[in-house]
Short mmCIF file of C-alpha atoms and ligand atoms in Angstrom, two decimals:
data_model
loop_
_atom_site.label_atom_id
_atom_site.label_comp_id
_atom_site.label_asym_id
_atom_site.label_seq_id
_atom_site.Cartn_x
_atom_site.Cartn_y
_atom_site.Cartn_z
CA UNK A 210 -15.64 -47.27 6.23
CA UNK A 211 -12.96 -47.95 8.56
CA UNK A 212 -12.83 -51.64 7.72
CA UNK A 213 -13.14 -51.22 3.62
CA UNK A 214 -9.73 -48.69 4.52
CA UNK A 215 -7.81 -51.76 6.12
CA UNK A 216 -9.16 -53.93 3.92
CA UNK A 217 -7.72 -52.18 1.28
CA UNK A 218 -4.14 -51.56 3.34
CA UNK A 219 -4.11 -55.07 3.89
CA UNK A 220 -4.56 -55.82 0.03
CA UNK A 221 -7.30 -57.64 0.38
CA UNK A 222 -10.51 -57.75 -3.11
CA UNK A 223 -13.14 -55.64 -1.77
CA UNK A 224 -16.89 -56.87 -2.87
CA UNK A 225 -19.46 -55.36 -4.68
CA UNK A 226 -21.03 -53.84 -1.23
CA UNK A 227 -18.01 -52.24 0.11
CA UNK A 228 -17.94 -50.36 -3.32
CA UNK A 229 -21.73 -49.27 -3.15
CA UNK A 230 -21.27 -48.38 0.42
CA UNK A 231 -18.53 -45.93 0.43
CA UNK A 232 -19.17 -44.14 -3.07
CA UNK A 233 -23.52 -43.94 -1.80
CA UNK A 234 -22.38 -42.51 1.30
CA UNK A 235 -19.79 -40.43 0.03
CA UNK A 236 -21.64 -38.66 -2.73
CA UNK A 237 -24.68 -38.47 -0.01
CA UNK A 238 -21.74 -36.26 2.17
CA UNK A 239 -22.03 -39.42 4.61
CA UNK A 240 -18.53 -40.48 4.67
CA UNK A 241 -15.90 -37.71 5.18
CA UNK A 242 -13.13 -36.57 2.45
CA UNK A 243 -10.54 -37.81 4.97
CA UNK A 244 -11.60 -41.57 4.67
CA UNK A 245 -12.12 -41.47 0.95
CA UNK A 246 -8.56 -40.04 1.20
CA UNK A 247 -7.06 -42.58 2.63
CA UNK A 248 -9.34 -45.07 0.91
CA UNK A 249 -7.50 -43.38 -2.41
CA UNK A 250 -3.66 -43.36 -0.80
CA UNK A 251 -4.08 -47.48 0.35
CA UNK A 252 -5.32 -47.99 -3.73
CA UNK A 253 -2.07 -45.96 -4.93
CA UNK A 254 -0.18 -48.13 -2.83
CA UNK A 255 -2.30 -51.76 -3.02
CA UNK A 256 -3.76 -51.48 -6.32
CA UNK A 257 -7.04 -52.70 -7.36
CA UNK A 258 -8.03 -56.44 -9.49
CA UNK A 259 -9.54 -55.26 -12.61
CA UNK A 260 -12.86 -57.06 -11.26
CA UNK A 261 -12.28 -54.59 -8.52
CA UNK A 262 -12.24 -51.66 -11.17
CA UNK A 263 -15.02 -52.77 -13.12
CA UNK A 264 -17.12 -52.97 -10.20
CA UNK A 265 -15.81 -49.66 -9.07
CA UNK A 266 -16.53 -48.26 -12.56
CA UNK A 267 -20.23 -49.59 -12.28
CA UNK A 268 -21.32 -47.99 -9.28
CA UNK A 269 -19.38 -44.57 -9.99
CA UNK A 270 -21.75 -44.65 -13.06
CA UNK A 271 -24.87 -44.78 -11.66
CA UNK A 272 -23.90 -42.31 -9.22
CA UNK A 273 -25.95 -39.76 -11.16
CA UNK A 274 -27.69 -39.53 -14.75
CA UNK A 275 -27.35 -42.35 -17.40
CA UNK A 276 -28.19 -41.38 -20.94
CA UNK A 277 -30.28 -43.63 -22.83
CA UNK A 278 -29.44 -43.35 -26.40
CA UNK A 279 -31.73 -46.46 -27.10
CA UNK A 280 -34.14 -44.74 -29.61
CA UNK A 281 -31.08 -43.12 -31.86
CA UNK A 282 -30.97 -46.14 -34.77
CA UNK A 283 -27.27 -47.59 -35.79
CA UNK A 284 -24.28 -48.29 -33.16
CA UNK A 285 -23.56 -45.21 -31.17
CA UNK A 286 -19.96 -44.28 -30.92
CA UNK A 287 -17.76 -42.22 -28.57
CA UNK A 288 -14.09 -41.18 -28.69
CA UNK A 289 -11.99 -40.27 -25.59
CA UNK A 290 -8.42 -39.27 -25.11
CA UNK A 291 -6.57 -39.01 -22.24
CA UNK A 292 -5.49 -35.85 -22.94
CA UNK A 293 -3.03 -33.78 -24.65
CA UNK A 294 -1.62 -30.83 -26.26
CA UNK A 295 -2.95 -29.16 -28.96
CA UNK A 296 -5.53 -32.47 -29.41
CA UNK A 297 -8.01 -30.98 -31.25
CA UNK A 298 -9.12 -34.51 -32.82
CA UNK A 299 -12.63 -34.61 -31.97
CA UNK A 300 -13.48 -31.58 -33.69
CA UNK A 301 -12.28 -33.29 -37.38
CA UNK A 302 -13.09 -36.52 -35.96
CA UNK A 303 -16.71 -36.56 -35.02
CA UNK A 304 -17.67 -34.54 -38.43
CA UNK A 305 -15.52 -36.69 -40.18
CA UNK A 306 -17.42 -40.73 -38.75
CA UNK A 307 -20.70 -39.03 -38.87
CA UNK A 308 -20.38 -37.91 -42.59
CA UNK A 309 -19.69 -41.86 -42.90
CA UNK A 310 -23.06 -42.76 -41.34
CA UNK A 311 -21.96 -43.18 -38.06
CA UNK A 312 -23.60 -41.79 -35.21
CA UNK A 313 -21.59 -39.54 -32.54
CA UNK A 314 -23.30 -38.84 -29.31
CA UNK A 315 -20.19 -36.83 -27.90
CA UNK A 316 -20.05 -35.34 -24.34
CA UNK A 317 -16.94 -33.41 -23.73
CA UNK A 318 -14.95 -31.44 -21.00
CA UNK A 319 -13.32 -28.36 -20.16
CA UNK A 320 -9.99 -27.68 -20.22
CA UNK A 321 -7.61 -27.52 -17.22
CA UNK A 322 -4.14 -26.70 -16.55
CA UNK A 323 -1.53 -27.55 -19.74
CA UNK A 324 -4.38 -29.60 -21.77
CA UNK A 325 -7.16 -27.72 -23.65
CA UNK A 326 -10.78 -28.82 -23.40
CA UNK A 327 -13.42 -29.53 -26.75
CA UNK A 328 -16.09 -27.29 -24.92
CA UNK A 329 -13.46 -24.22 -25.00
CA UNK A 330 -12.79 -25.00 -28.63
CA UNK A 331 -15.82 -25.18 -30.01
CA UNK A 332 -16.70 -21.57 -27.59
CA UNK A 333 -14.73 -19.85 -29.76
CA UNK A 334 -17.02 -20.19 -32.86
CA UNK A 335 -19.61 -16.64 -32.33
CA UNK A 336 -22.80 -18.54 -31.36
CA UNK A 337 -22.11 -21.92 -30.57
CA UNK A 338 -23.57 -23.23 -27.62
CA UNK A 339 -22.42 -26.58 -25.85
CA UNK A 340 -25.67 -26.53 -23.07
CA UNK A 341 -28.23 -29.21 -24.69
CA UNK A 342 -30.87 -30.41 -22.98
CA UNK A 343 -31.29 -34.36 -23.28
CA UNK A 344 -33.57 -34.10 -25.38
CA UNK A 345 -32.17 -31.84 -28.14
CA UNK A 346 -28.43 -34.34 -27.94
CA UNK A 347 -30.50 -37.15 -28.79
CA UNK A 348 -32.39 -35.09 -31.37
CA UNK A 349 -29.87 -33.45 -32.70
CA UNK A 350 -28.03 -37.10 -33.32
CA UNK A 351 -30.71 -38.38 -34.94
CA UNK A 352 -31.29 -35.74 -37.49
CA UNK A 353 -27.38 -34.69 -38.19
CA UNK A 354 -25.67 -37.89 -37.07
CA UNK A 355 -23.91 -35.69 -34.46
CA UNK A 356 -23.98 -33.36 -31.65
CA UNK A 357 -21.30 -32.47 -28.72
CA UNK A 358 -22.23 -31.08 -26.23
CA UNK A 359 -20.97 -30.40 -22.25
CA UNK A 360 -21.22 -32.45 -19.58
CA UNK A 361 -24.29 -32.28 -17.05
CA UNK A 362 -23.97 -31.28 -13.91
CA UNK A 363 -25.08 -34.84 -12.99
CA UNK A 364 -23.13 -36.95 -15.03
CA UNK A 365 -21.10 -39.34 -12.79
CA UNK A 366 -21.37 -36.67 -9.45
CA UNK A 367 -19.23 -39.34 -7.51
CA UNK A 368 -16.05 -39.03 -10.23
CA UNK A 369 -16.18 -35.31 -9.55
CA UNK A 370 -15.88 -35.41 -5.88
CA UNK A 371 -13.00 -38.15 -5.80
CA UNK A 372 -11.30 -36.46 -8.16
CA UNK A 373 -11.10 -33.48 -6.63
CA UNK A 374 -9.71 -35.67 -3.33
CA UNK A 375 -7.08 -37.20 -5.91
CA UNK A 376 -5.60 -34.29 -6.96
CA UNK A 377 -5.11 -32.70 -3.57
CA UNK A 378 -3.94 -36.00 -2.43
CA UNK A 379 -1.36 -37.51 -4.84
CA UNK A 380 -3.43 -39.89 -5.88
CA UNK A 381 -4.19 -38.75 -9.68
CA UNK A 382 -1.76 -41.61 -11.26
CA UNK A 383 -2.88 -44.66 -10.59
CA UNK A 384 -4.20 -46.96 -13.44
CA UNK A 385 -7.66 -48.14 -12.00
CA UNK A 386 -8.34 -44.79 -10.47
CA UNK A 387 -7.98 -43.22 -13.85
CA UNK A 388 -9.93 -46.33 -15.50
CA UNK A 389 -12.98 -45.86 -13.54
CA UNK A 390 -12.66 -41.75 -13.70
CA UNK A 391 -12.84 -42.40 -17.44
CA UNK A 392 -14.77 -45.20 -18.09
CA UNK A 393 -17.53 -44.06 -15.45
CA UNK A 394 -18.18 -41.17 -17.56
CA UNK A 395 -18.15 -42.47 -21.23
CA UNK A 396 -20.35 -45.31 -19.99
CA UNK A 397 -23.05 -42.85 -18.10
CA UNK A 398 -22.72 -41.16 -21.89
CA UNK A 399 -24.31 -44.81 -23.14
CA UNK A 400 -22.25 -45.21 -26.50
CA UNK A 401 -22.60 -48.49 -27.65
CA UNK A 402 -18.57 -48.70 -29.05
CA UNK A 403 -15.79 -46.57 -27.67
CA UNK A 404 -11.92 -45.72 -29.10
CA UNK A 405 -10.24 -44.29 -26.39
CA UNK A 406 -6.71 -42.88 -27.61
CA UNK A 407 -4.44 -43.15 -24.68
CA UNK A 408 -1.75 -40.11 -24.95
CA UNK A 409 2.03 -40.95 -23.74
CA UNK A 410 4.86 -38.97 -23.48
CA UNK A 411 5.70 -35.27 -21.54
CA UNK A 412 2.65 -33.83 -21.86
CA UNK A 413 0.40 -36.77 -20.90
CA UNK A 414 -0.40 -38.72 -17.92
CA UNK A 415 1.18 -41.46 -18.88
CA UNK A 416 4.78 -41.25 -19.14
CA UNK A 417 5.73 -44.37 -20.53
CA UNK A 418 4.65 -46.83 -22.90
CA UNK A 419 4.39 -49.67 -20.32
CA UNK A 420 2.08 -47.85 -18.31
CA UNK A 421 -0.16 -46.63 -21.35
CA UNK A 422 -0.49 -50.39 -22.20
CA UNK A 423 -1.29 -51.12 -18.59
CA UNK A 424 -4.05 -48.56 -18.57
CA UNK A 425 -5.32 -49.89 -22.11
CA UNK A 426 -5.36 -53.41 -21.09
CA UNK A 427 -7.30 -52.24 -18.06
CA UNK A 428 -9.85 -49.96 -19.99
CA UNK A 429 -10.58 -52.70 -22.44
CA UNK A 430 -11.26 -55.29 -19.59
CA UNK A 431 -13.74 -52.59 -17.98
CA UNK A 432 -15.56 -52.53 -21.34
CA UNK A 433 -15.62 -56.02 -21.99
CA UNK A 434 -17.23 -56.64 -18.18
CA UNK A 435 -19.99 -54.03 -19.22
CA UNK A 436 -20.35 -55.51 -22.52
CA UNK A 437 -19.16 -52.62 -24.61
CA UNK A 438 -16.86 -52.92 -27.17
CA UNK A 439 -14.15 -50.70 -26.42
CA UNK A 440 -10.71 -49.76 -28.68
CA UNK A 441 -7.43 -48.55 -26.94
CA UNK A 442 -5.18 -46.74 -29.59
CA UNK A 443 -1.49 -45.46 -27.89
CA UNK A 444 -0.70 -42.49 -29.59
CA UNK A 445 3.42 -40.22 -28.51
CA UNK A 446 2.70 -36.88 -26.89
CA UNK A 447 6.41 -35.84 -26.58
CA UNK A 448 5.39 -32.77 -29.07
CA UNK A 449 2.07 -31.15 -29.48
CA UNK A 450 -0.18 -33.02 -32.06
CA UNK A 451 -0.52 -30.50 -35.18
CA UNK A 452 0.75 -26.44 -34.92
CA UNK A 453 -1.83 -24.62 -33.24
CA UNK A 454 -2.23 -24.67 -29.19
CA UNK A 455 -5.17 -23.15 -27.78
CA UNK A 456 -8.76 -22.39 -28.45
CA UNK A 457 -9.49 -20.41 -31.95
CA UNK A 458 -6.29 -21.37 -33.16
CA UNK A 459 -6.66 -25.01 -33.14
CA UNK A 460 -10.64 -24.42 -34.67
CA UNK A 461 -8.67 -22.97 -37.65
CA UNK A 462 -6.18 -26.08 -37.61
CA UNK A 463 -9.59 -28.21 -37.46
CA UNK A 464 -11.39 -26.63 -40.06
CA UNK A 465 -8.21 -26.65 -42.29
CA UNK A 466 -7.85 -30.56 -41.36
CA UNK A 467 -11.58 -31.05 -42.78
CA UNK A 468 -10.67 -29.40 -45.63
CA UNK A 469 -7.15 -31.65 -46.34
CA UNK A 470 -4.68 -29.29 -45.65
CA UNK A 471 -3.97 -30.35 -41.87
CA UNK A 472 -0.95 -30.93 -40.34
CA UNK A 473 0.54 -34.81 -41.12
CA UNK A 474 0.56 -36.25 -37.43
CA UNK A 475 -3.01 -34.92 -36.95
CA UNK A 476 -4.18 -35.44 -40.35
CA UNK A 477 -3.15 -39.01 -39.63
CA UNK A 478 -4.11 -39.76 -35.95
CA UNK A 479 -7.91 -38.62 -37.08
CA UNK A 480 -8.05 -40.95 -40.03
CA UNK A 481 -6.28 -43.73 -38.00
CA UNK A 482 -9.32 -43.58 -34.67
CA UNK A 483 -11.76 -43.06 -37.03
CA UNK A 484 -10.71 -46.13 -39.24
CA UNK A 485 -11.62 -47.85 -36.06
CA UNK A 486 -14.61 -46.19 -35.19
CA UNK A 487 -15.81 -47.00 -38.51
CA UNK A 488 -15.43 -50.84 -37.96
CA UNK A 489 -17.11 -50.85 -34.61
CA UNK A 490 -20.13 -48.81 -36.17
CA UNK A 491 -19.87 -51.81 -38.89
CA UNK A 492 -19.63 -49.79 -41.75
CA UNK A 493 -15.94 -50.63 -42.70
CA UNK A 494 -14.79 -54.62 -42.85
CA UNK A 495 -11.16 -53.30 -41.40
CA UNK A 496 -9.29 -50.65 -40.47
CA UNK A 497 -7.93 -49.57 -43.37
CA UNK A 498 -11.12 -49.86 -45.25
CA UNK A 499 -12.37 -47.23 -42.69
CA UNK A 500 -9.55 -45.22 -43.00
CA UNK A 501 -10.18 -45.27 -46.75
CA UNK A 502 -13.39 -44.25 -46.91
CA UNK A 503 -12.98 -41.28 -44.39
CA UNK A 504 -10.21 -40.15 -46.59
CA UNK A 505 -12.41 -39.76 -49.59
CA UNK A 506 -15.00 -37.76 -47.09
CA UNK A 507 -12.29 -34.98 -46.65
CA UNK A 508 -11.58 -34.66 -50.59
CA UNK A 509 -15.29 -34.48 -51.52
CA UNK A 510 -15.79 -31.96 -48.96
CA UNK A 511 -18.90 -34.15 -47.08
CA UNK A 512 -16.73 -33.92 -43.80
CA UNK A 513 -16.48 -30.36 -43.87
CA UNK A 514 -19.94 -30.09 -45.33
CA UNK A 515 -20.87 -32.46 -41.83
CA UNK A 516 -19.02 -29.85 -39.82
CA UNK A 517 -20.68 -27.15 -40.88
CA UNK A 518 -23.80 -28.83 -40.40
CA UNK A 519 -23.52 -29.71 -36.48
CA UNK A 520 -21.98 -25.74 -36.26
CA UNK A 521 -25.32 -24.68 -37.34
CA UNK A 522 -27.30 -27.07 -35.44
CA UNK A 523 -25.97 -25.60 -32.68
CA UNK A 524 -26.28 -21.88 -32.44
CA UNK A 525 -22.90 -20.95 -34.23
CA UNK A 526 -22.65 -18.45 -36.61
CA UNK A 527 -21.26 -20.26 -40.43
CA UNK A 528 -19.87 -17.19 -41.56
CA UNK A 529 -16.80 -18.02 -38.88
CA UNK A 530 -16.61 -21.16 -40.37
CA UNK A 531 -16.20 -20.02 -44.15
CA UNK A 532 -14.46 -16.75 -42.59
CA UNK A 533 -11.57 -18.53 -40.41
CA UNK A 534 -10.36 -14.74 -39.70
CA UNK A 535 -13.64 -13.68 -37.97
CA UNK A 536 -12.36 -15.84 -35.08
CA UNK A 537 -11.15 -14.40 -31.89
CA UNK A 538 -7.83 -12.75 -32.64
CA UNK A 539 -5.70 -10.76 -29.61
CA UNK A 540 -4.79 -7.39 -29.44
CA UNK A 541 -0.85 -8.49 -29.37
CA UNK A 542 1.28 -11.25 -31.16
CA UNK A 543 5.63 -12.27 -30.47
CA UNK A 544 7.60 -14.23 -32.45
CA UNK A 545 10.16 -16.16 -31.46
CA UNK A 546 12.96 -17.17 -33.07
CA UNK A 547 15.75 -19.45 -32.81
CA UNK A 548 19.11 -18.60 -30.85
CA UNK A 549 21.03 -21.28 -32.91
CA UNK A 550 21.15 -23.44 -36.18
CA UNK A 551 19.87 -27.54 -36.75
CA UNK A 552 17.12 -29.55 -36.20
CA UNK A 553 14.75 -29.81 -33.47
CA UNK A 554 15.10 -32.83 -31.65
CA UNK A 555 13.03 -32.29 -29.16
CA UNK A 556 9.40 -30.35 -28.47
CA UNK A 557 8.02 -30.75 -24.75
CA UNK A 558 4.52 -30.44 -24.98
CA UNK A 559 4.12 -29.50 -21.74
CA UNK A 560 6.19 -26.65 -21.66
CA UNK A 561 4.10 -25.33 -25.06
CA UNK A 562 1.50 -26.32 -23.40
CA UNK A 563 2.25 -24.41 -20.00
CA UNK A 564 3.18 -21.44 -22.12
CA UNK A 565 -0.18 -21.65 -23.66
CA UNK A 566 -1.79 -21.61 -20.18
CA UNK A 567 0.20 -18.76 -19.31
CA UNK A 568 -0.80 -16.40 -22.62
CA UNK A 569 -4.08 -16.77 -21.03
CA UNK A 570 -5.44 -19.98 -23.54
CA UNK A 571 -6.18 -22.65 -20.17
CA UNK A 572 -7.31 -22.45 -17.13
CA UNK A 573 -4.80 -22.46 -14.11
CA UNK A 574 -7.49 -23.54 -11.94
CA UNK A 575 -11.11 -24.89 -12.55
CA UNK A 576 -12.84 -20.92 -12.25
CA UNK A 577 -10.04 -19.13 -14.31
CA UNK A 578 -11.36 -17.44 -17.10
CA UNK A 579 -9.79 -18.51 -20.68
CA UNK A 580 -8.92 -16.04 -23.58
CA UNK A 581 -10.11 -17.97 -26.92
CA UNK A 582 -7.96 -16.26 -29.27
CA UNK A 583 -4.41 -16.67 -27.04
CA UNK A 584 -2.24 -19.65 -27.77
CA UNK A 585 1.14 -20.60 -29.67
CA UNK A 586 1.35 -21.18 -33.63
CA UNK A 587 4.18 -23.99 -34.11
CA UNK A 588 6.22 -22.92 -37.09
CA UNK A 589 8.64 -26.14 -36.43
CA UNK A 590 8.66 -29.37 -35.02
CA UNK A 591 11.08 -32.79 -33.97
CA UNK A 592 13.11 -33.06 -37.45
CA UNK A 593 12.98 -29.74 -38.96
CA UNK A 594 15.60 -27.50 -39.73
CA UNK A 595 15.93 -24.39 -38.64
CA UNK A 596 18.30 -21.55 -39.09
CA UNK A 597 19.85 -18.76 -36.44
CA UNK A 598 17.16 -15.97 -35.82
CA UNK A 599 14.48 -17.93 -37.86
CA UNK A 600 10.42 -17.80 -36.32
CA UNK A 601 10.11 -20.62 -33.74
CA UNK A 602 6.68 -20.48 -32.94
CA UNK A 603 4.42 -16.88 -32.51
CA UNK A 604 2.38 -16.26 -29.17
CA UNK A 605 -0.73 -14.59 -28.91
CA UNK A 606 -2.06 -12.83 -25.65
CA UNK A 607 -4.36 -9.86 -24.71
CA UNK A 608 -2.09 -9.37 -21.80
CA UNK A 609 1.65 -8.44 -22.46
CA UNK A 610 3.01 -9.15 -19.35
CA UNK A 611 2.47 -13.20 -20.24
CA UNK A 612 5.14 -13.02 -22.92
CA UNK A 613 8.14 -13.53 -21.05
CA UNK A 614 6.64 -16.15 -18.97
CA UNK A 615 5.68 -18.19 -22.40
CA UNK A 616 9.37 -17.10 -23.73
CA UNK A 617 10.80 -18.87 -20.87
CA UNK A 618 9.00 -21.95 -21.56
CA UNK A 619 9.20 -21.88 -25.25
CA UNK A 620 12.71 -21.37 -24.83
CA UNK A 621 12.67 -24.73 -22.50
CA UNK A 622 10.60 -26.98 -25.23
CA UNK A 623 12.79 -26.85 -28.20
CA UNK A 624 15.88 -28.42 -28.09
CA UNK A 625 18.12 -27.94 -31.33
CA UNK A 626 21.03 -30.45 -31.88
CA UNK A 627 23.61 -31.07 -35.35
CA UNK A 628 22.69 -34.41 -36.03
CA UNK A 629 19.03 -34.93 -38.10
CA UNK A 630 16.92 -37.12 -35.11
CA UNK A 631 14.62 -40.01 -36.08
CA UNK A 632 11.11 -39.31 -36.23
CA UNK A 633 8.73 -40.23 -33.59
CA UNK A 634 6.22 -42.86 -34.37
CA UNK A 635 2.85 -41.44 -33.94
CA UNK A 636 1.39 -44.44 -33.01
CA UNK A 637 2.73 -46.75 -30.96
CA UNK A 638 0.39 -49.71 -30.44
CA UNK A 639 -3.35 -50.73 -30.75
CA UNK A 640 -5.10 -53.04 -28.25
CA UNK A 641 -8.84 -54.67 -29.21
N1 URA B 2 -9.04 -38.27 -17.30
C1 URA B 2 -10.09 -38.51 -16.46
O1 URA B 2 -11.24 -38.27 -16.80
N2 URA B 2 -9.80 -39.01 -15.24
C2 URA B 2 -8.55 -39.28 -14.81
O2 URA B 2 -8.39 -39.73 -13.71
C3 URA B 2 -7.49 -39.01 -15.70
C4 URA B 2 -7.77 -38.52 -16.95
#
């Protein structure tokens, strides 16, 4: 291990050995945290080739369980962003391709710190349940087109351990560390075709555009190495996509967004990935036939109808789904308004986000418990108007004393100027 460290300092490729040496020996608790640690601080500082990061990628995979989806018919697709706040695009978007014939094998996270997780989402539907054996995913997929379910324990065991040695570490940013954290996993998943929507701006990762095309380029190479065919949309997260942040909140955004009366910017990021999705499960010629087609889905109501469908499927209880109002609510609610007159030119989503996590809708740390109904209802964002005194945004908690903690934040996110600013475009670039 000492040698594949210098190696490394000294910026030289590492082979295919090296790789299956340290990551066999570290997941087997053969090499010490302190090497990998180093091993992580000399990539920060070296970089890796992409052949490096494919190779990487490949043996992180196999680390632990690989799902066969073989025996589901049709091209298998997957959807992953990088993360964000309010993103609750996989709940309208995985309905949404499967309704179009499309099957959606989706394995999601939690979520942790300012970004919310799918699994926490979909938690706050009474009944729902996210534990699926193998067997029942790949059932459930080939009767309903869909299922999304958690994470096993097993799924890519050596991604957990590094990352947990990256974020101690200062090693979380780096472009092929995060490539092969992601791509390990959605590969283990075995979709066939993958859009990965690659969030930039305040409340992302990636803080500039440069380095979002960096990391697409990157991801796309991975998935071309291990013959998948792999999507990279860029998509702004200066402001939170849609109104609602946090849990039952944003499954009330969803199910409104199935029904067509979302919010624009997420109404139009879910029609734009699954445009794509649609051509790489080769039921739309082009993008904008896909995006067609999933358009007429929402009006007829078979999205919704799709929705419903997988809700049932799994455990959760339909009368919360024709009910919005039967989901978690808190005991207390805040508005807050605005201290001055114009338009909001700015809306840092991870501040709202933050203040989210603090009303008790994320997880400060990986064991925190999560309150489904807490969270922040936008009433404004970048280019409205608002007057003096008008509602802001309302916070909901079960525990008071989170208030002026969000307040402070909210308070930090908007910024209100005279002149009207220009709209942000939502997305910025696509890379095949
Ligand atoms: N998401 C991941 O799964 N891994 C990273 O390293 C960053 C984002």
């Amino acid at each position: 291990m000492i040698e594949i460290i210098k190696k490394k300092r000294n910026g030289v490729e590492l082979s295919k050995e090296d790789f299956r040496f340290m990551i066999d020996g570290f997941v087997a608790g053969e090499i010490p945290d302190y090497q990998i640690s180093a091993f992580l601080m000399a990539v920060y500082f070296k970089g890796m080739t992409e052949n490096e990061t494919a190779i990487l990628t490949d043996v992180m995979m196999r680390s632990g369980d690989l799902i066969d989806l073989s025996e589901i018919e049709g091209i298998k697709v997957d959807k992953h962003s990088t993360g964000g706040v309010g993103d609750k695009t996989t709940l309208i978007l995985a309905p949404l391709v499967a309704a179009a014939g499309v099957p959606v094998a989706k394995m999601s996270g939690r979520g942790l710190g300012h970004t919310g997780g799918t699994l926490d989402k979909l938690e706050s539907i009474k009944g729902f349940s996210v534990d699926m054996s193998k067997e029942a995913f790949i059932e459930n997929v080939k009767k309903y087109n869909i299922a999304v379910c958690g994470q096993n324990d097993n799924l890519v065991p050596a991604d957990k351990k590094i990352y947990a040695l990256r974020d101690v570490t200062g090693t979380v940013d780096n472009i092929s560390l995060i490539s092969s954290s992601i791509m390990s996993k959605k590969l283990a998943c075995g979709a066939d075709a993958i859009v990965v929507d690659i969030k930039v701006g305040e409340g992302a990762y990636m803080k500039t555009q440069e380095e979002a095309e960096d990391l697409a380029k990157m991801i796309i190479g991975i998935g071309s190495k291990m013959k998948r065919k792999v999507i990279a949309v860029i998509s702004a997260m200066h402001e939170p996509l849609g109104l609602a942040v946090g849990n039952a909140l944003e499954v009330k955004e969803a199910i409104d967004t199935l029904k067509g009366n979302g919010p624009a910017d997420l109404n139009d990021l879910c029609l734009q990935l699954g445009g794509h999705l649609l051509v790489l499960g080769k039921v739309a010629k082009n993008q904008v036939e896909g995006t067609k087609k999933l358009e007429k889905l929402i009006t007829s109501g078979a999205a919704f109808e799709k929705f419903k469908e997988m809700i049932k499927a799994q455990g959760g209880d339909l009368n919360v789904i024709d009910q919005p109002d039967l989901l978690p609510k808190t005991e207390f609610a805040q508005v807050f308004k605005s201290k001055k007159e114009g338009f909001i030119s700015e809306l840092n989503a991870l501040d709202i986000g933050m203040a989210s996590m603090k009303l008790g809708a994320g997880r400060a740390t990986k064991d925190s418990k999560i309150d489904h109904g807490a969270g922040i209802l936008l009433r404004k964002k970048i280019g409205d108007f608002v007057k003096k005194d008008e509602i802001l945004a309302t916070m909901f908690s079960n525990n008071q004393d989170g208030f002026e903690k969000a307040e402070r934040l909210i308070d930090a996110a908007f910024k209100i100027s005279k002149t009207k600013p220009r709209k942000n475009t939502l997305i910025l670039k696509t890379i095949e």
